[in-house]
Short mmCIF file of C-alpha atoms in Angstrom, two decimals:
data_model
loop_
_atom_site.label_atom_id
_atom_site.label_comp_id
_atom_site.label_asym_id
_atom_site.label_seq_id
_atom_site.Cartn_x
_atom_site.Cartn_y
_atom_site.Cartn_z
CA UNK A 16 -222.51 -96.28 -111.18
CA UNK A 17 -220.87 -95.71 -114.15
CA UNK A 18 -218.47 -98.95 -116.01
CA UNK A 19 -216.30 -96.62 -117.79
CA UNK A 20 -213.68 -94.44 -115.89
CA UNK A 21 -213.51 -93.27 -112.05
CA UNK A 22 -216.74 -90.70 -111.71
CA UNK A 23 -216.74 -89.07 -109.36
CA UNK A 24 -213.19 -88.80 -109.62
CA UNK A 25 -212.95 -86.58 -106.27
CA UNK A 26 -214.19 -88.04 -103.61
CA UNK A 27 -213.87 -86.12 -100.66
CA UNK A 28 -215.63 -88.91 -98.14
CA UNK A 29 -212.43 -91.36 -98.51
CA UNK A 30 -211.16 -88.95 -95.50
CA UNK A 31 -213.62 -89.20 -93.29
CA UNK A 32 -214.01 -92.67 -93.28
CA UNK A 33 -212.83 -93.48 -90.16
CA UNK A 34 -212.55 -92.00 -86.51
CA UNK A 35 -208.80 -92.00 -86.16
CA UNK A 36 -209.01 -90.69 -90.49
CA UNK A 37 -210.92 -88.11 -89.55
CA UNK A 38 -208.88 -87.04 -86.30
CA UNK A 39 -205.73 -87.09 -88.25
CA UNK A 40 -207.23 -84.66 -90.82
CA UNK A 41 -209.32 -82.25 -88.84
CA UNK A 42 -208.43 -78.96 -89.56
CA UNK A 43 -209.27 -76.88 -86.16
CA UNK A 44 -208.74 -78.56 -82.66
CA UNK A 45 -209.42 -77.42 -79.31
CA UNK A 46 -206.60 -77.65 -76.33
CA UNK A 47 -207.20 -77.36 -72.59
CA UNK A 48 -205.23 -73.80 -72.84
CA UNK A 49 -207.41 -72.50 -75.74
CA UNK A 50 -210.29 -72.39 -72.48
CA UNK A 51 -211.00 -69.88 -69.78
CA UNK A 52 -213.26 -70.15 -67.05
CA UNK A 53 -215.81 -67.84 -65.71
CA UNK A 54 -216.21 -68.04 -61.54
CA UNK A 55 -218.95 -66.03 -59.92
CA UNK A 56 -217.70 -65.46 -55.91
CA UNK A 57 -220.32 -64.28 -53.54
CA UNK A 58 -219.91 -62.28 -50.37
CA UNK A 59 -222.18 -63.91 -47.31
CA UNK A 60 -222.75 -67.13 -48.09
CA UNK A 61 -221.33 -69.91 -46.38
CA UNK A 62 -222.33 -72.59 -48.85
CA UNK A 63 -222.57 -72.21 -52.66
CA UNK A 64 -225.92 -70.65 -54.39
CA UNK A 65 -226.49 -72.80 -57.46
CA UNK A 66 -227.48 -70.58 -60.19
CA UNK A 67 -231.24 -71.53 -61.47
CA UNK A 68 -231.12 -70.30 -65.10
CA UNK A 69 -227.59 -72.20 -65.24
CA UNK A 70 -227.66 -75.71 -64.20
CA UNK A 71 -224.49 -76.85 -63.04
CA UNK A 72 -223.18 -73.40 -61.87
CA UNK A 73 -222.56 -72.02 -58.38
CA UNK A 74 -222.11 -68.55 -57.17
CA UNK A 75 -219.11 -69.82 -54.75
CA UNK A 76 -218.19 -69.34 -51.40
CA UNK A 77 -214.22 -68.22 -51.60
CA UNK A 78 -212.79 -71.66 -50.28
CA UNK A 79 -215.19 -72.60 -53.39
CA UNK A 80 -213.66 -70.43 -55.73
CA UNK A 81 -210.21 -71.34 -54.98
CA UNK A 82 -211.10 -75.19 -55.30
CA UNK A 83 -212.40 -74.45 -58.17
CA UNK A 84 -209.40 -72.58 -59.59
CA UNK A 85 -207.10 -75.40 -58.67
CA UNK A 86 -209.14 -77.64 -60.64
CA UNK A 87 -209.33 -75.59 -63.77
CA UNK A 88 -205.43 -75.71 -63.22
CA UNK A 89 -205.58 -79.29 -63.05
CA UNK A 90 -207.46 -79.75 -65.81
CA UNK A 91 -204.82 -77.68 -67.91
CA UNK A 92 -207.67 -74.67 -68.44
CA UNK A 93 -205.23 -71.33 -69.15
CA UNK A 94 -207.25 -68.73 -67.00
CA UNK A 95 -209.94 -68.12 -65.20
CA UNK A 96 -212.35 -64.75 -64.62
CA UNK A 97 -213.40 -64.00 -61.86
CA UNK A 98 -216.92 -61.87 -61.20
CA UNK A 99 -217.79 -60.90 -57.60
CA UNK A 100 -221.39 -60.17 -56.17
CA UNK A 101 -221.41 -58.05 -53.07
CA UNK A 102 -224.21 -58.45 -50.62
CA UNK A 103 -226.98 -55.81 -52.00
CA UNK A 104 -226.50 -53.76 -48.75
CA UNK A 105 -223.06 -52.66 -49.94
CA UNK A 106 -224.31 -51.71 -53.34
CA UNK A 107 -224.09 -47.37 -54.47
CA UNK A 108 -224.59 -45.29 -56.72
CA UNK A 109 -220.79 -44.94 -57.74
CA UNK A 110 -220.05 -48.93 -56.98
CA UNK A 111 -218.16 -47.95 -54.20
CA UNK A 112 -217.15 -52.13 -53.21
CA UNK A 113 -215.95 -52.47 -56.71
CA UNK A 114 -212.54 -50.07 -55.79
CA UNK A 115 -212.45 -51.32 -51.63
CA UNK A 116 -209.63 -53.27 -51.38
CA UNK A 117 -211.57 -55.52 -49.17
CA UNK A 118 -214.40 -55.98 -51.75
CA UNK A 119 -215.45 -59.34 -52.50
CA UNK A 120 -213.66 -59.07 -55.95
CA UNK A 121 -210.62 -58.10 -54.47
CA UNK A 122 -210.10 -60.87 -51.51
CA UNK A 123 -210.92 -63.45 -54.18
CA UNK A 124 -208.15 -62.49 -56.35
CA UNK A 125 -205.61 -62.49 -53.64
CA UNK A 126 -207.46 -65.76 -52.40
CA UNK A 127 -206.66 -67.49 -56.34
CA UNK A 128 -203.25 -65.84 -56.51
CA UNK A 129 -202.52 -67.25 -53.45
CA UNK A 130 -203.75 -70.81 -53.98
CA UNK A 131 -202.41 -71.17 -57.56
CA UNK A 132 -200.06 -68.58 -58.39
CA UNK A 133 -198.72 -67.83 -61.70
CA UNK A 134 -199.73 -71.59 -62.75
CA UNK A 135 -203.37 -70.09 -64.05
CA UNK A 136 -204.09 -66.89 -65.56
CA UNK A 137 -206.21 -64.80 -63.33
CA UNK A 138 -208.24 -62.49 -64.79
CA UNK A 139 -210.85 -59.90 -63.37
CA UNK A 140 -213.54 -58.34 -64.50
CA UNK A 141 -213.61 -54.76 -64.68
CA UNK A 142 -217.10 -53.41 -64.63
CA UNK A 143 -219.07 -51.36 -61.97
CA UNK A 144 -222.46 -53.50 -63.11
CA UNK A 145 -222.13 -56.28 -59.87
CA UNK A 146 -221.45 -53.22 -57.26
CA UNK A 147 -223.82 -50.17 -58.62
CA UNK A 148 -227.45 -49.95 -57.31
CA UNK A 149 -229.00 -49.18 -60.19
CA UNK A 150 -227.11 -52.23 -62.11
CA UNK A 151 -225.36 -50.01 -64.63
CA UNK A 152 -222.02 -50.26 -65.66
CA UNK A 153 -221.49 -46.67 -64.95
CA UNK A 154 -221.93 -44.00 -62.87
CA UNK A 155 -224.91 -42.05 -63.79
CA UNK A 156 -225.90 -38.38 -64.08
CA UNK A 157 -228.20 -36.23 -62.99
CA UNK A 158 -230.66 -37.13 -65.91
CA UNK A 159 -230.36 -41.03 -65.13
CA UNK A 160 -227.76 -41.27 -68.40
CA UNK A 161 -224.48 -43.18 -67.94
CA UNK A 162 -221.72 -40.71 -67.58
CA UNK A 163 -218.93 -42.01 -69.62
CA UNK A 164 -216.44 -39.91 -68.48
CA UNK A 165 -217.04 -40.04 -64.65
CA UNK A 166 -216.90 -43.79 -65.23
CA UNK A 167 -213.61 -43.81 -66.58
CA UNK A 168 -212.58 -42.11 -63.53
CA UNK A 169 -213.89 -45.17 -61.12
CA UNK A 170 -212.50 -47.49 -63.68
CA UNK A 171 -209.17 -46.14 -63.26
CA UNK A 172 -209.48 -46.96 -59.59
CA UNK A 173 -211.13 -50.45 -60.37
CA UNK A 174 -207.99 -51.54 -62.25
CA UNK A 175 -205.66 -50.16 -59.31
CA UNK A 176 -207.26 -51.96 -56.37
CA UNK A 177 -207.82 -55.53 -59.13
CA UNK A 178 -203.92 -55.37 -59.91
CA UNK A 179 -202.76 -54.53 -56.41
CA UNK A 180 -204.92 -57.83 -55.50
CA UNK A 181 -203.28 -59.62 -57.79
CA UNK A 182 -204.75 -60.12 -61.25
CA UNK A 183 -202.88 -61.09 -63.98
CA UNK A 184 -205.55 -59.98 -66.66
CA UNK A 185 -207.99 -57.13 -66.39
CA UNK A 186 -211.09 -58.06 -68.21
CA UNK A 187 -212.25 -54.12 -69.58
CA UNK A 188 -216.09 -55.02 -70.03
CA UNK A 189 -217.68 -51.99 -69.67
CA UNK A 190 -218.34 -50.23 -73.40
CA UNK A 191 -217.52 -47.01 -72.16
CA UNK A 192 -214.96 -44.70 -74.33
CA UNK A 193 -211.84 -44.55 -73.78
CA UNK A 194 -211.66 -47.58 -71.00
CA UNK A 195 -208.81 -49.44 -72.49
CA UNK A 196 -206.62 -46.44 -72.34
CA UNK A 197 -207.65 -44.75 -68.85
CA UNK A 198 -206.95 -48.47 -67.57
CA UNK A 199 -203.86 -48.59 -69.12
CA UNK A 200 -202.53 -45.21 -68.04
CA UNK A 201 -203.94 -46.57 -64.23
CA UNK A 202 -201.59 -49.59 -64.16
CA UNK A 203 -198.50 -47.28 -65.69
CA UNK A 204 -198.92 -44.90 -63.00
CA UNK A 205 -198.55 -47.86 -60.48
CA UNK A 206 -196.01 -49.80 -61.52
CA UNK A 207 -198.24 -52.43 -62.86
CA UNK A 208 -197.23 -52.46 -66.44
CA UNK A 209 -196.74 -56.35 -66.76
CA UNK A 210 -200.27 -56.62 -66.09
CA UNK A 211 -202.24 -56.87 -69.52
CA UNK A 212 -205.69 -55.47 -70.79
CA UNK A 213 -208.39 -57.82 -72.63
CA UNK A 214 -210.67 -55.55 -73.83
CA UNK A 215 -214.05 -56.32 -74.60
CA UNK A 216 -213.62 -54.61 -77.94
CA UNK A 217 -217.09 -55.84 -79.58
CA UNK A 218 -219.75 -56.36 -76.59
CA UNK A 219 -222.86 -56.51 -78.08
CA UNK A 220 -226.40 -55.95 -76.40
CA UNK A 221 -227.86 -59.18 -76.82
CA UNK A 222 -231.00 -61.33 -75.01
CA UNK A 223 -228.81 -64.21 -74.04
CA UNK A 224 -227.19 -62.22 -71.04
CA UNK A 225 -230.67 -63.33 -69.31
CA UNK A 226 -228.99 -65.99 -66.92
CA UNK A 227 -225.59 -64.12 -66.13
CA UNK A 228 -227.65 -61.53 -64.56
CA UNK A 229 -229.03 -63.62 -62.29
CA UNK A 230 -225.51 -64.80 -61.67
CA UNK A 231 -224.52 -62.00 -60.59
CA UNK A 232 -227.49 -60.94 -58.77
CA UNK A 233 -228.16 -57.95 -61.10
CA UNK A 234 -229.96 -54.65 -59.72
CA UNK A 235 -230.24 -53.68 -63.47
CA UNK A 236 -233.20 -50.93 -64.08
CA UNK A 237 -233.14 -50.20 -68.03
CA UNK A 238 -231.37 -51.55 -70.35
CA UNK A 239 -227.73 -50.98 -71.92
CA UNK A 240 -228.29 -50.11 -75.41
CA UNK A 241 -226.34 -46.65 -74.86
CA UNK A 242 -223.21 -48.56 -74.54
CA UNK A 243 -223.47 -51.97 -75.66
CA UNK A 244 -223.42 -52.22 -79.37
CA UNK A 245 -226.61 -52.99 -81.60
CA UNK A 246 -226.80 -56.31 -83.02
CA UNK A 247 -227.21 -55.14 -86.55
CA UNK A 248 -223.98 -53.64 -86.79
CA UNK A 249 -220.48 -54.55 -87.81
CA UNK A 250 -218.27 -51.82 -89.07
CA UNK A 251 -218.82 -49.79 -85.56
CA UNK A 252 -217.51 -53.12 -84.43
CA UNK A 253 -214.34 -52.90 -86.18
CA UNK A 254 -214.30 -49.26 -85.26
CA UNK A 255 -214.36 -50.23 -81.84
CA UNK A 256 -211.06 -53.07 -82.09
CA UNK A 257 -209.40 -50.42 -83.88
CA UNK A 258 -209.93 -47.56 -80.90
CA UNK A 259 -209.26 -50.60 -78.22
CA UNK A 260 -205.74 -51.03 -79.93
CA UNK A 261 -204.74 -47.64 -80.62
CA UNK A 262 -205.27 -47.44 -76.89
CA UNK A 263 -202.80 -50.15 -75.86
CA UNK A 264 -205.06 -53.36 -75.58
CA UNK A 265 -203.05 -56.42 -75.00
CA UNK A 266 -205.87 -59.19 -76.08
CA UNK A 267 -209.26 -58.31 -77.53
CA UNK A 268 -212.45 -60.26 -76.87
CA UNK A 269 -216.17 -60.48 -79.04
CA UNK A 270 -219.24 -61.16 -76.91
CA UNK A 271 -221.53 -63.19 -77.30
CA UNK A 272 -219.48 -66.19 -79.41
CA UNK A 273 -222.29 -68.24 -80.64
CA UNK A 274 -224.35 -65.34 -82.56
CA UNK A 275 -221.41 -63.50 -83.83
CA UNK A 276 -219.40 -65.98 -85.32
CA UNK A 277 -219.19 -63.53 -88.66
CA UNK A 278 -217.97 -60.62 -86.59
CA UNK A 279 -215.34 -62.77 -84.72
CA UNK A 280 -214.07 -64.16 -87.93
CA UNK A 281 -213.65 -60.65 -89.10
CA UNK A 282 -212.59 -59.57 -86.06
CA UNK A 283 -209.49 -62.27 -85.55
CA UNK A 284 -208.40 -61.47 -89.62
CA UNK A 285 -207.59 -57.92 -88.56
CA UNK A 286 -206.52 -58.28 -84.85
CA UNK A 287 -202.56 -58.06 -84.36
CA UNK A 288 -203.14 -59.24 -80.89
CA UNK A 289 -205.13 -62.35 -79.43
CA UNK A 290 -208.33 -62.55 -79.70
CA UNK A 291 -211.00 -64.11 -77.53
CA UNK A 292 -214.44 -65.09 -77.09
CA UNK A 293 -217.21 -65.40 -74.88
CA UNK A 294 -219.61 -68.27 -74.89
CA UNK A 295 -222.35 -66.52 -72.70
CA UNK A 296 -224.38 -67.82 -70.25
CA UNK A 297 -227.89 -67.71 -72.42
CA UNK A 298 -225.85 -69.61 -74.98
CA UNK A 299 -225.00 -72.45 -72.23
CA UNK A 300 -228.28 -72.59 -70.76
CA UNK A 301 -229.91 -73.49 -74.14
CA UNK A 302 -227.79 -75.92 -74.55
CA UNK A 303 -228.58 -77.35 -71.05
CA UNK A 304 -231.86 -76.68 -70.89
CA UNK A 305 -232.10 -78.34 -74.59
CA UNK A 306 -230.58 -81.72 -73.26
CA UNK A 307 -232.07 -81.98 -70.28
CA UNK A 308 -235.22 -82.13 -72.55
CA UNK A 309 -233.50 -84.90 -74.30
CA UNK A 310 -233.69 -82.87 -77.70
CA UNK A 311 -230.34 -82.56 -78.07
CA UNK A 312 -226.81 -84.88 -77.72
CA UNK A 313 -225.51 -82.66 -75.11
CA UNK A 314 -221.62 -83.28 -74.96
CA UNK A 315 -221.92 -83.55 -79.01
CA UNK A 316 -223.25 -80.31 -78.44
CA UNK A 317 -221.07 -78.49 -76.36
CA UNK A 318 -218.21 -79.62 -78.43
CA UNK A 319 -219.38 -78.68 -81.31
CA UNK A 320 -220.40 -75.29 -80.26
CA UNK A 321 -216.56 -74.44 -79.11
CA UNK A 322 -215.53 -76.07 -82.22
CA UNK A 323 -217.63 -73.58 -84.03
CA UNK A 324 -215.72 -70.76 -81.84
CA UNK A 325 -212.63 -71.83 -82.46
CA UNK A 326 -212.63 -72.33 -86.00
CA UNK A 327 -214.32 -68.94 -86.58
CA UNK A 328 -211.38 -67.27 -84.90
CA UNK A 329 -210.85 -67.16 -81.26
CA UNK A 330 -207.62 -68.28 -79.62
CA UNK A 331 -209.26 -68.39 -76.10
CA UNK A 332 -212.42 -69.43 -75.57
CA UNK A 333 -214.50 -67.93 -72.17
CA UNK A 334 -217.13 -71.01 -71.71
CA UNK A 335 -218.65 -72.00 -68.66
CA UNK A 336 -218.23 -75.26 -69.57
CA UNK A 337 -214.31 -75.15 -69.49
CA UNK A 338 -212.60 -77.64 -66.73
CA UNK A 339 -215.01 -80.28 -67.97
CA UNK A 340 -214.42 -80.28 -71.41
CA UNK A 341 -210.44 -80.14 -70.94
CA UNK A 342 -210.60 -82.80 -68.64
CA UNK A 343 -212.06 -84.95 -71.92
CA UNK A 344 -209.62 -83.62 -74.32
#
């Protein structure tokens, strides 16, 4: 230590000192309403199915659903997304209990809306994946290829059907062209023009949907690289949140989170709307997986990893981990 003058004269550490020093200065926080909470509902089952690949996660029953949406409202969580899983019997080619009013997806949005209201944003996710026998998000052709167009047609009807049920949010997941404004035009033609789009502008194809598929008891043959973007690329991303608001998207979301931090920080500097992001399940069942191994500080963990989200971006954060950690903040 130098005897002559103050080197180093900035010292940086004099603010982090402390715990309350540190909380006064911190520079991105999370709040109960920045979080969202993914629900899987399944038709058939009388008690819930706990979800191997993602310990701590149930495919519910609908009474468990709607406890679990009053919680998440308790908690002060803004929204929650709901996913439903038919029994595989009523799986088609075309997804045909994805637009039946009395699909699983359906009753469990009128089952929320009736149990909480306006008090929680319900959102829905509209996809033809959970309700297709092949497991695409699509309808296919005669070659086996995902007809984008034909899609759009069923996705018109999806987001008919999920805002006469009652959704607040649609949740536009699919990747095809042109979703975000077929959807749009669907609700307009209804009468539904309060309810609002999130489109899942930059949906990459990534490994770390491995868990959610089992979540949603996936009949997946293939893959979805036609639709889903590749993981080296970020200007089509931007190409993509441009088309999604030119097309009338209310919020836009990037999925995964945890891998694509650099494209959600790009992402949320251009946006004009909200923008969200999806902490998948792959990137919550490391994490679990990690400290039930004892390798890792799991809450430290978890917090950190939203932290990360947040900071890079994202005003709402989809993580399955959501009533839990607003109940600690």
């Amino acid at each position: 230590m130098s005897t002559y003058g103050s080197f180093p004269g900035s010292r940086p550490r004099r603010l982090r000192t402390t715990p309350a020093l540190r909380r006064m200065v911190a520079e991105t926080r999370l709040h109960p309403s920045d979080l969202i909470l993914p629900a899987f509902v399944r038709e058939g089952i009388s008690e819930p199915v706990p979800i191997a690949a993602m310990p701590g996660v149930v495919q519910h029953t609908r009474d468990g659903l709607r406890k679990a949406a009053v919680e998440a409202r308790q908690a002060g969580v803004a929204g929650i997304m709901i996913f439903g899983v038919p029994e595989d019997e009523k799986k088609d080619a075309v997804g045909t209990a994805g637009t039946d009013p009395e699909g699983i997806l359906q009753v469990a949005i009128r089952d929320v809306r009736a149990e909480v209201g306006d008090d929680l944003v319900i959102m829905s996710d509209l996809c033809l994946d959970e309700y297709t026998d092949h497991g695409h998000c699509g309808v296919l052709d005669a070659e086996g290829r995902v007809d984008n167009d034909a899609t759009l047609e069923r996705y018109a009807e999806m987001a008919q059907v999920q805002a006469d049920a009652g959704a607040h949010v649609l949740g536009a997941s699919g990747m095809m062209d042109g979703q975000v404004g077929v959807a749009r035009d669907a609700l307009d033609t209804i009468g539904k023009e309060d309810v609002s789009i999130l489109a899942y502008a930059v949906k990459y194809s990534s490994a770390f949907y491995g868990p959610f598929r089992e979540a949603v008891g996936s009949s997946l043959r293939g893959d979805r690289k036609t639709y889903q973007q590749d993981p080296a690329n970020v200007r089509e991303s931007m190409r993509e949140l441009a088309l999604d608001l030119e097309e009338g998207a209310d919020m836009v979301m990037v999925k995964p989170a945890g891998p694509y931090l650099d494209v959600l920080a790009r992402v949320a500097d251009v946006a004009h709307v909200p923008v969200a992001a999806y902490q998948i399940s792959g990137e919550y069942a490391m994490v679990e997986a990690a400290a039930e191994k004892g390798w890792i500080d799991r809450d430290a963990a978890i917090m950190e990893t939203l932290t990360g989200i947040r900071r890079a971006g994202a005003q709402m954060i989809l993580t399955y981990w959501a009533t839990e950690v607003a109940r600690k903040l």
